Amino acid sequence: MKVWIDQDLCTGDGLCEEIAPDVFTLLDDGLAYVKDGEKVLSDPGGADSLAPIPDGQLDAVIEAAEECPGECIFIEVE
Ligand code: SF4
């Protein structure tokens, strides 16, 4: 399972980072990005930057996707 964020729709409220800080982070541009371990996938971001969902994080990622006001967190089944 992988996850990505459509930054074009992100409102920058930071809910995803609050719910799953191991997977999501906000950068100085005010938008949220996914992380692959310590690496922030901000180049390029969007659909081209899919991060693997770490063990034990799936429920939090699903909750973040459900709560995301921009509806811009997408979970991909491999
Ligand atoms: S919850 Fe959604 S809209 Fe809010 S910062 Fe995260 S990705 Fe952006």
PDB file of C-alpha atoms and ligand atoms in Angstrom:
ATOM      1  CA  MET A   1       0.000   0.000   0.000  1.00  0.00           C
ATOM      2  CA  LYS A   2       1.225   3.452  -0.890  1.00  0.00           C
ATOM      3  CA  VAL A   3       0.005   6.976  -0.323  1.00  0.00           C
ATOM      4  CA  TRP A   4       0.357  10.315  -2.085  1.00  0.00           C
ATOM      5  CA  ILE A   5      -1.000  13.821  -1.734  1.00  0.00           C
ATOM      6  CA  ASP A   6      -2.329  16.105  -4.470  1.00  0.00           C
ATOM      7  CA  GLN A   7      -0.729  19.361  -3.355  1.00  0.00           C
ATOM      8  CA  ASP A   8      -2.971  21.326  -5.747  1.00  0.00           C
ATOM      9  CA  LEU A   9      -5.890  20.551  -3.430  1.00  0.00           C
ATOM     10  CA  CYS A  10      -4.100  20.736  -0.073  1.00  0.00           C
ATOM     11  CA  THR A  11      -5.415  23.448   2.272  1.00  0.00           C
ATOM     12  CA  GLY A  12      -2.362  23.269   4.529  1.00  0.00           C
ATOM     13  CA  ASP A  13      -4.363  22.791   7.718  1.00  0.00           C
ATOM     14  CA  GLY A  14      -1.957  20.106   8.912  1.00  0.00           C
ATOM     15  CA  LEU A  15      -4.514  17.542  10.044  1.00  0.00           C
ATOM     16  CA  CYS A  16      -2.680  14.725   8.291  1.00  0.00           C
ATOM     17  CA  GLU A  17       0.568  15.536  10.083  1.00  0.00           C
ATOM     18  CA  GLU A  18      -1.264  15.597  13.425  1.00  0.00           C
ATOM     19  CA  ILE A  19      -2.838  12.197  12.772  1.00  0.00           C
ATOM     20  CA  ALA A  20       0.134  10.419  11.157  1.00  0.00           C
ATOM     21  CA  PRO A  21       3.364  12.387  11.640  1.00  0.00           C
ATOM     22  CA  ASP A  22       5.465   9.416  10.520  1.00  0.00           C
ATOM     23  CA  VAL A  23       3.878   9.592   7.078  1.00  0.00           C
ATOM     24  CA  PHE A  24       2.931  13.230   6.459  1.00  0.00           C
ATOM     25  CA  THR A  25       4.740  16.516   6.967  1.00  0.00           C
ATOM     26  CA  LEU A  26       4.135  20.168   6.155  1.00  0.00           C
ATOM     27  CA  LEU A  27       6.886  22.127   4.469  1.00  0.00           C
ATOM     28  CA  ASP A  28       7.658  25.845   4.347  1.00  0.00           C
ATOM     29  CA  ASP A  29       5.425  26.224   1.303  1.00  0.00           C
ATOM     30  CA  GLY A  30       2.480  25.497   3.618  1.00  0.00           C
ATOM     31  CA  LEU A  31       1.573  22.255   1.883  1.00  0.00           C
ATOM     32  CA  ALA A  32       1.640  18.656   3.065  1.00  0.00           C
ATOM     33  CA  TYR A  33       3.898  15.977   1.570  1.00  0.00           C
ATOM     34  CA  VAL A  34       4.348  12.272   2.160  1.00  0.00           C
ATOM     35  CA  LYS A  35       7.520  10.850   3.664  1.00  0.00           C
ATOM     36  CA  ASP A  36       9.451   7.715   2.812  1.00  0.00           C
ATOM     37  CA  GLY A  37      11.242   7.183   6.111  1.00  0.00           C
ATOM     38  CA  GLU A  38      13.092  10.430   6.771  1.00  0.00           C
ATOM     39  CA  LYS A  39      12.935  11.489   3.131  1.00  0.00           C
ATOM     40  CA  VAL A  40      10.229  14.008   2.223  1.00  0.00           C
ATOM     41  CA  LEU A  41       8.880  13.333  -1.259  1.00  0.00           C
ATOM     42  CA  SER A  42       8.515  16.947  -2.315  1.00  0.00           C
ATOM     43  CA  ASP A  43      10.337  16.712  -5.645  1.00  0.00           C
ATOM     44  CA  PRO A  44       8.072  16.559  -7.530  1.00  0.00           C
ATOM     45  CA  GLY A  45       5.336  15.612  -5.055  1.00  0.00           C
ATOM     46  CA  GLY A  46       1.839  14.814  -6.276  1.00  0.00           C
ATOM     47  CA  ALA A  47       0.967  11.586  -8.006  1.00  0.00           C
ATOM     48  CA  ASP A  48       4.581  11.000  -9.043  1.00  0.00           C
ATOM     49  CA  SER A  49       5.646  10.711  -5.396  1.00  0.00           C
ATOM     50  CA  LEU A  50       4.185   7.629  -3.793  1.00  0.00           C
ATOM     51  CA  ALA A  51       5.357   6.724  -0.305  1.00  0.00           C
ATOM     52  CA  PRO A  52       5.105   3.218   1.117  1.00  0.00           C
ATOM     53  CA  ILE A  53       2.820   3.066   4.149  1.00  0.00           C
ATOM     54  CA  PRO A  54       4.890   1.739   7.072  1.00  0.00           C
ATOM     55  CA  ASP A  55       3.718  -1.252   9.101  1.00  0.00           C
ATOM     56  CA  GLY A  56       1.163  -0.204  11.684  1.00  0.00           C
ATOM     57  CA  GLN A  57       0.440   3.136  10.004  1.00  0.00           C
ATOM     58  CA  LEU A  58      -2.373   2.093   7.687  1.00  0.00           C
ATOM     59  CA  ASP A  59      -5.214   2.917  10.091  1.00  0.00           C
ATOM     60  CA  ALA A  60      -3.766   6.374  10.766  1.00  0.00           C
ATOM     61  CA  VAL A  61      -3.275   7.014   7.043  1.00  0.00           C
ATOM     62  CA  ILE A  62      -6.871   5.982   6.327  1.00  0.00           C
ATOM     63  CA  GLU A  63      -8.108   8.251   9.129  1.00  0.00           C
ATOM     64  CA  ALA A  64      -6.055  11.135   7.722  1.00  0.00           C
ATOM     65  CA  ALA A  65      -7.475  10.541   4.246  1.00  0.00           C
ATOM     66  CA  GLU A  66     -11.001  10.524   5.656  1.00  0.00           C
ATOM     67  CA  GLU A  67     -10.469  13.687   7.701  1.00  0.00           C
ATOM     68  CA  CYS A  68      -8.515  15.599   5.041  1.00  0.00           C
ATOM     69  CA  PRO A  69     -10.569  18.693   4.179  1.00  0.00           C
ATOM     70  CA  GLY A  70      -9.005  18.906   0.735  1.00  0.00           C
ATOM     71  CA  GLU A  71      -9.843  15.254   0.041  1.00  0.00           C
ATOM     72  CA  CYS A  72      -6.381  15.082  -1.477  1.00  0.00           C
ATOM     73  CA  ILE A  73      -4.783  12.078   0.276  1.00  0.00           C
ATOM     74  CA  PHE A  74      -4.876   9.069  -2.022  1.00  0.00           C
ATOM     75  CA  ILE A  75      -4.143   5.490  -0.973  1.00  0.00           C
ATOM     76  CA  GLU A  76      -3.008   3.103  -3.697  1.00  0.00           C
ATOM     77  CA  VAL A  77      -3.238  -0.670  -3.441  1.00  0.00           C
ATOM     78  CA  GLU A  78      -0.324  -2.318  -5.212  1.00  0.00           C
TER      79      GLU A  78
HETATM   80  S1  SF4 B   1      -5.099  16.998   5.821  1.00  0.00           S
HETATM   81 FE1  SF4 B   1      -5.209  17.200   3.581  1.00  0.00          FE
HETATM   82  S2  SF4 B   1      -5.582  19.355   3.196  1.00  0.00           S
HETATM   83 FE2  SF4 B   1      -4.845  19.164   5.294  1.00  0.00          FE
HETATM   84  S3  SF4 B   1      -2.628  19.468   5.185  1.00  0.00           S
HETATM   85 FE3  SF4 B   1      -3.001  17.264   5.038  1.00  0.00          FE
HETATM   86  S4  SF4 B   1      -3.144  16.821   2.834  1.00  0.00           S
HETATM   87 FE4  SF4 B   1      -3.370  19.045   3.102  1.00  0.00          FE
END
